[in-house]
Short mmCIF file of C-alpha atoms in Angstrom, two decimals:
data_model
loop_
_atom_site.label_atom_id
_atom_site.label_comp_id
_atom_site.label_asym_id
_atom_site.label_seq_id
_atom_site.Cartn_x
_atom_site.Cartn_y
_atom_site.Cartn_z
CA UNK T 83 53.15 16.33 16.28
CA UNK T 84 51.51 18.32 19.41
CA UNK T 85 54.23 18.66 21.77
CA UNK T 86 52.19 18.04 25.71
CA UNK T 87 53.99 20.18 28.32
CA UNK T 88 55.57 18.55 31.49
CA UNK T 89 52.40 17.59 34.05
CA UNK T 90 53.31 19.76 37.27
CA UNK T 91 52.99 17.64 40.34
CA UNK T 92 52.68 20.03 43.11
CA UNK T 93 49.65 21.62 41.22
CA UNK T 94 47.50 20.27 43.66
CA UNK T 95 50.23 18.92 46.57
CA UNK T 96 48.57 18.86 49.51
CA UNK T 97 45.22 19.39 48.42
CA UNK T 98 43.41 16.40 47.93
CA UNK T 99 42.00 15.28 51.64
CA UNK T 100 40.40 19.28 51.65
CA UNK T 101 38.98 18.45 47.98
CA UNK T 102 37.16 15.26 49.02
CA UNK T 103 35.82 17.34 51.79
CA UNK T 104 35.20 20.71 51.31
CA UNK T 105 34.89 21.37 48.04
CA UNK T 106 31.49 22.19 46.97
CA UNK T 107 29.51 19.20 46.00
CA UNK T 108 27.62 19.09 42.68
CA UNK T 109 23.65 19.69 43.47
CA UNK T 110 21.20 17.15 42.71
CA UNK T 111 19.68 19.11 39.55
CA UNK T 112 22.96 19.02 37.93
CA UNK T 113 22.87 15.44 37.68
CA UNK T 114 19.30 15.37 36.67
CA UNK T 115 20.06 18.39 33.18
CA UNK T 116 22.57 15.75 32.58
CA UNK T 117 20.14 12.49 32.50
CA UNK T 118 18.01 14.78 30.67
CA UNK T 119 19.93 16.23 27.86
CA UNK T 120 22.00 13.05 27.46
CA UNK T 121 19.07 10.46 27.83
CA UNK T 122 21.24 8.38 30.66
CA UNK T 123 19.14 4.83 31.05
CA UNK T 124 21.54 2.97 33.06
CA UNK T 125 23.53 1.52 30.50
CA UNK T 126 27.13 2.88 28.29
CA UNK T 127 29.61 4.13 29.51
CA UNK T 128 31.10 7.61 31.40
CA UNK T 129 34.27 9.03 31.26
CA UNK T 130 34.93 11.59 33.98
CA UNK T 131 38.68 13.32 33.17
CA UNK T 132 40.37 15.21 35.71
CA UNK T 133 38.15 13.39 38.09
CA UNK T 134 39.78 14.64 40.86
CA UNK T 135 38.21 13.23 44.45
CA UNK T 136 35.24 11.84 42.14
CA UNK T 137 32.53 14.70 42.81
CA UNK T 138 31.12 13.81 39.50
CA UNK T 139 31.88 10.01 38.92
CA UNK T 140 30.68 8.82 41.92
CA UNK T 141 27.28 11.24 41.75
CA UNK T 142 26.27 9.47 38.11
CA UNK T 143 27.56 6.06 38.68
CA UNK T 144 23.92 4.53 38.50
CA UNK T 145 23.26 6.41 35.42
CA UNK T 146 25.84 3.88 33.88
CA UNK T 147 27.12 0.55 33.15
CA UNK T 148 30.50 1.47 33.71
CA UNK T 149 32.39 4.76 34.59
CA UNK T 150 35.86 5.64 34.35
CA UNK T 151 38.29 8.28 36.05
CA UNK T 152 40.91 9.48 35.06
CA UNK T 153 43.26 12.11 37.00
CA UNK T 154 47.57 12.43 37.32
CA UNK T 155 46.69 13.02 40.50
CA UNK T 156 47.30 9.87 42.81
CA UNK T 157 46.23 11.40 45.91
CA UNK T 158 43.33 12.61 44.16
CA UNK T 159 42.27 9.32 42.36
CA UNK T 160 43.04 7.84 46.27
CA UNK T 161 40.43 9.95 48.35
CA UNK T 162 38.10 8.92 45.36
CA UNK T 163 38.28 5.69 45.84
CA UNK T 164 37.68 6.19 49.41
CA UNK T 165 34.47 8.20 48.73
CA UNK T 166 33.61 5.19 46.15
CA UNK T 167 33.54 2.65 48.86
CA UNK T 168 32.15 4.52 51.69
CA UNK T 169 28.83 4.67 49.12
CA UNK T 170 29.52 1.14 47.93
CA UNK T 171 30.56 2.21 44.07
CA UNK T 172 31.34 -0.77 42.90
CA UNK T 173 31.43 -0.45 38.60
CA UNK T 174 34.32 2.87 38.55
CA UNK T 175 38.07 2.02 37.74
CA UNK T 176 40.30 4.88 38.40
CA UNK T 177 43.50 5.54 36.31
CA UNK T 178 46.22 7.56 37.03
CA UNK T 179 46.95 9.45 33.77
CA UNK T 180 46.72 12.87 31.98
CA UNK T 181 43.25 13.79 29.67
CA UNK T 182 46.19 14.73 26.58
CA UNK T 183 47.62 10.72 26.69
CA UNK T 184 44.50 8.75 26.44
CA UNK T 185 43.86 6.44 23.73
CA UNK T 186 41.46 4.50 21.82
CA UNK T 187 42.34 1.28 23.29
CA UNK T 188 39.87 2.29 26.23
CA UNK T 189 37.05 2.18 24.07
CA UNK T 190 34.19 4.08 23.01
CA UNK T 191 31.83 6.37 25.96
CA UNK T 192 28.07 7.59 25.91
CA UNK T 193 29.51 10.69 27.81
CA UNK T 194 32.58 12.63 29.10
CA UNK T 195 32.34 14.73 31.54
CA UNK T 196 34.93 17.26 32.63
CA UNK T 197 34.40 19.29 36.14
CA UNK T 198 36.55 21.89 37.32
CA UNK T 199 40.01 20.67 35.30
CA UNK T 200 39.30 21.71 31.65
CA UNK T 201 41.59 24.87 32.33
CA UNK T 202 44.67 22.44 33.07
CA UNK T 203 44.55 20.68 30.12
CA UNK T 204 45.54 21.24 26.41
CA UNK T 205 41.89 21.72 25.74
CA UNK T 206 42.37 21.34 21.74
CA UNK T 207 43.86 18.19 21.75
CA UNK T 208 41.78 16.82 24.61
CA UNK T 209 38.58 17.45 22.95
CA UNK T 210 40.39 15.73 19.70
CA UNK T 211 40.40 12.84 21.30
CA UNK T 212 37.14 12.93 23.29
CA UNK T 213 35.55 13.21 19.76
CA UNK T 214 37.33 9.90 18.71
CA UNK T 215 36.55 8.28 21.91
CA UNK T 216 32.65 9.22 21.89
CA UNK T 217 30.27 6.50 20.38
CA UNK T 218 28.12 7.73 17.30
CA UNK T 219 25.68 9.70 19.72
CA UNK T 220 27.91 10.24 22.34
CA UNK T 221 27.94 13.92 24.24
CA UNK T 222 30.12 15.88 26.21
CA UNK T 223 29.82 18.00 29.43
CA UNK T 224 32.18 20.65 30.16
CA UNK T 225 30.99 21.98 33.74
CA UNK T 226 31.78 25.41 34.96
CA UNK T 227 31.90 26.71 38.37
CA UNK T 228 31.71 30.25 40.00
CA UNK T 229 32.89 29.55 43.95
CA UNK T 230 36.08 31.16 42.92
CA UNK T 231 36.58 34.31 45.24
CA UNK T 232 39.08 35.94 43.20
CA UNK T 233 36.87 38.01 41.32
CA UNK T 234 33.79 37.81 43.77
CA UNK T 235 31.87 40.68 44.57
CA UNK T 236 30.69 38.98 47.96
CA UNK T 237 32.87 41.53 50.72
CA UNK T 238 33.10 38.57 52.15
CA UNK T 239 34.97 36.68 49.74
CA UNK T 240 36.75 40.05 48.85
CA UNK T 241 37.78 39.69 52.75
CA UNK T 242 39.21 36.36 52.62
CA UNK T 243 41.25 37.14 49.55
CA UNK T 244 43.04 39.85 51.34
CA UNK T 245 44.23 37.70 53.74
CA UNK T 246 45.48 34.87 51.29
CA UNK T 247 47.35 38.01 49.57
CA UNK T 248 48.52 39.41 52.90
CA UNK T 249 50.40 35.74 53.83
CA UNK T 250 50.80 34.51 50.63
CA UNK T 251 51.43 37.64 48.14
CA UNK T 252 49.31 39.76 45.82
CA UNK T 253 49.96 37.82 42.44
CA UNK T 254 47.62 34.29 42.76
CA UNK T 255 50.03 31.42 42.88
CA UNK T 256 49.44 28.14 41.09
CA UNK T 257 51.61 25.10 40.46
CA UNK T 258 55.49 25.42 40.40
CA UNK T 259 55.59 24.27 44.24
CA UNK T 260 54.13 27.84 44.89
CA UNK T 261 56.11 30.01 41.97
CA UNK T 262 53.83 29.66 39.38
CA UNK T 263 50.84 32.61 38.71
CA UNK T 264 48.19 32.33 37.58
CA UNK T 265 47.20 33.03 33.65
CA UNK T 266 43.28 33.51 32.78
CA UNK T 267 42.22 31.70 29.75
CA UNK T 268 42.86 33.43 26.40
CA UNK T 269 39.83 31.62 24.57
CA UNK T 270 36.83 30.38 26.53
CA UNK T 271 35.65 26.72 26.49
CA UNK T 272 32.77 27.52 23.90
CA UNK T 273 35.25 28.82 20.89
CA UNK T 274 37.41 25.84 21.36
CA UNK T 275 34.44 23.10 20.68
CA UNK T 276 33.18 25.65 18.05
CA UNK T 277 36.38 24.83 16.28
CA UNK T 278 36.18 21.33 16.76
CA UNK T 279 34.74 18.52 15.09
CA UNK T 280 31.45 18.55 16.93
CA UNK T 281 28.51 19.82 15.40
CA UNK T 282 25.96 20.59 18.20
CA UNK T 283 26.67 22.52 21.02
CA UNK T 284 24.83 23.50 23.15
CA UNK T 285 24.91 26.12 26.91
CA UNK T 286 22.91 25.32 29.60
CA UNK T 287 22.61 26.99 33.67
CA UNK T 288 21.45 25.15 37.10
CA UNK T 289 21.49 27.16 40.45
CA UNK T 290 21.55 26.20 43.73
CA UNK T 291 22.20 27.24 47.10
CA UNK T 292 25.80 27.28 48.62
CA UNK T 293 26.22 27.54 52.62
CA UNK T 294 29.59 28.06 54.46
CA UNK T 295 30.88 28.25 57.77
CA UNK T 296 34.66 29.83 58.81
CA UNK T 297 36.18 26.26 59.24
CA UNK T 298 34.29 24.77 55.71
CA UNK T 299 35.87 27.66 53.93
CA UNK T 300 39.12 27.43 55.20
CA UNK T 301 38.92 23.88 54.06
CA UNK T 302 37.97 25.14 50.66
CA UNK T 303 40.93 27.44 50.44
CA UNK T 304 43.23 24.55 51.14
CA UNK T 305 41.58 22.33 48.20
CA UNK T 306 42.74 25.24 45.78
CA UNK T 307 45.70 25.45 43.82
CA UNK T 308 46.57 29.36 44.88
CA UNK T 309 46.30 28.56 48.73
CA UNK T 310 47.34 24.79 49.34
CA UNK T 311 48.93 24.25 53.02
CA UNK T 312 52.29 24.24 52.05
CA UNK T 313 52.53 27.50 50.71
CA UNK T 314 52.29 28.56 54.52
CA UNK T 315 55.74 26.96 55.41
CA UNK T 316 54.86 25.23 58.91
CA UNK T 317 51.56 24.34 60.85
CA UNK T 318 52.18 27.22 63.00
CA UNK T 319 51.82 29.63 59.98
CA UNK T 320 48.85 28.31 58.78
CA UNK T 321 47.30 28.46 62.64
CA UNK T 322 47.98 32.26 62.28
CA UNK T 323 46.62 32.43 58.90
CA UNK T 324 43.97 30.84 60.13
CA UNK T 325 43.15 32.92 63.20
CA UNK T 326 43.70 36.14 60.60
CA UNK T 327 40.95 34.86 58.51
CA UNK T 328 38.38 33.86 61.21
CA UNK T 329 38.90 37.21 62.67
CA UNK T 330 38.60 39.40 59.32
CA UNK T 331 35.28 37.25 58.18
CA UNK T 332 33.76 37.49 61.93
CA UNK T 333 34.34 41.35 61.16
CA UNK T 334 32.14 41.03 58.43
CA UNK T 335 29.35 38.35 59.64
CA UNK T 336 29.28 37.95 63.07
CA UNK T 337 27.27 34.81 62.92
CA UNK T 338 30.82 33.45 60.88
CA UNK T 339 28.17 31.83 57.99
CA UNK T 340 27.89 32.69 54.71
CA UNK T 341 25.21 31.73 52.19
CA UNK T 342 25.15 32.20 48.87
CA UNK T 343 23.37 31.39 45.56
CA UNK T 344 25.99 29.72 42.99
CA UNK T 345 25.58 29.36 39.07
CA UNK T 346 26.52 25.92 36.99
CA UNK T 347 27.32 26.17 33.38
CA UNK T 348 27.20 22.98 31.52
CA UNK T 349 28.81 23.64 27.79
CA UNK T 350 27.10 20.32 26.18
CA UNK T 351 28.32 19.00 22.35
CA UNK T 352 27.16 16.04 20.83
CA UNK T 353 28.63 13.92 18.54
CA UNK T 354 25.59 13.45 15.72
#
């Protein structure tokens, strides 16, 4: 029996208004390689897990009869179901629950999707039961990102790191209201479905065009798990933190924007 470690609540405390927000949105020609490559017509059924603020459920709700979130989050799941109604999405039901507890009795899905959140979970037991839970050409779509400044080699980025380490501390923090660090992956995505019971697999890259300003980034810092607003002890803290960064990134672009041309890795497997 797979033993499923504690869910830490404070991974994300905090964070969820600044996700919904600032986080960067998912470009059109995503959504389009995924109509493509998983002939979406309108009809089945999606199952977006670690849906977070909905940046992908909400995006490809017309693509399907029915979609379905699920995150442990419950301030999470709650700014996407504001972002649902503000656009009128009216067929997603959003459940509070982890990706490693989900069972058959919510039926079988054309495609799962999984956005940034595949690194939280136990990924060999989650795509275990994704496999179950597909229907007998179902697909899946793991979806990478590559806005994360840690290991940037934007000096701007590089910038705005040093002054997360200078308040917050050289190791990156994550979960563990703050204690936690942060542990890079020992297998990537791609050997775990190789292992798996799915028999097509398949890599695929989209591009597009990223543009920040001081304020939008500072929002994106606070969506993340190794800079969330309470790290910074008291709203006057995070005003100086604040006033550190806009200074340091106006040092290296006056103009205080940033542009910048961001990949999108879809790892696709089919069922059959």
């Amino acid at each position: 029996m797979t033993t499923i470690p504690a869910y830490d609540p404070t991974l994300f405390e905090g964070a969820a208004w600044y996700y919904a927000r600032y986080r960067p949105q998912y470009p059109p020609v995503l959504f389009d390689l995924l109509t493509e490559k998983f002939q979406l017509d309108g009809q089945g059924r999606l199952l977006d897990l670690g849906c977070g603020a909905g940046l992908i459920a909400i995006p490809l709700r017309d693509k399907f009869k029915e979609v379905i979130g699920l995150d442990p989050d419950a301030d999470m799941l709650l700014e996407a179901q504001r972002q649902a109604a503000e656009v009128g999405a009216t067929n997603i039901s959003w459940v509070k629950d982890r990706a490693e507890n989900i069972s058959l009795a919510v039926g079988k899905f054309q495609l799962v999707t999984i956005g940034r959140a595949f690194h939280w979970m136990q990924r060999e037991l989650v795509i275990e039961h994704i496999y179950n839970l597909l229907s007998h050409n179902g697909g899946l779509a793991i979806i990478k990102t590559y806005e994360d400044p840690w290991n940037s080699e934007h000096p701007w980025k590089q910038t705005a790191i040093s002054v997360v380490q200078r308040w917050l501390g050289e190791k990156r923090r994550t979960g563990q209201g703050g204690q936690g660090e942060w542990q890079p992956l020992a297998v990537p995505h791609e050997e775990i479905i190789e292992k798996s019971s799915f028999n097509r697999q398949a890599n695929y890259e989209v591009k597009y065009e990223k543009s920040w300003t001081i304020d939008s980034y500072i929002g994106y810092l606070y969506s993340t798990a190794f800079c969330l607003p309470s790290f910074f002890g008291n709203a006057e803290n995070r005003k100086k933190f604040e006033a550190d960064l806009r200074e340091s990134l106006l040092q290296i672009e006056p103009s205080g924007r940033f542009t910048e041309e961001l990949p999108i890795t879809v790892i696709a497997a089919w069922k059959n």
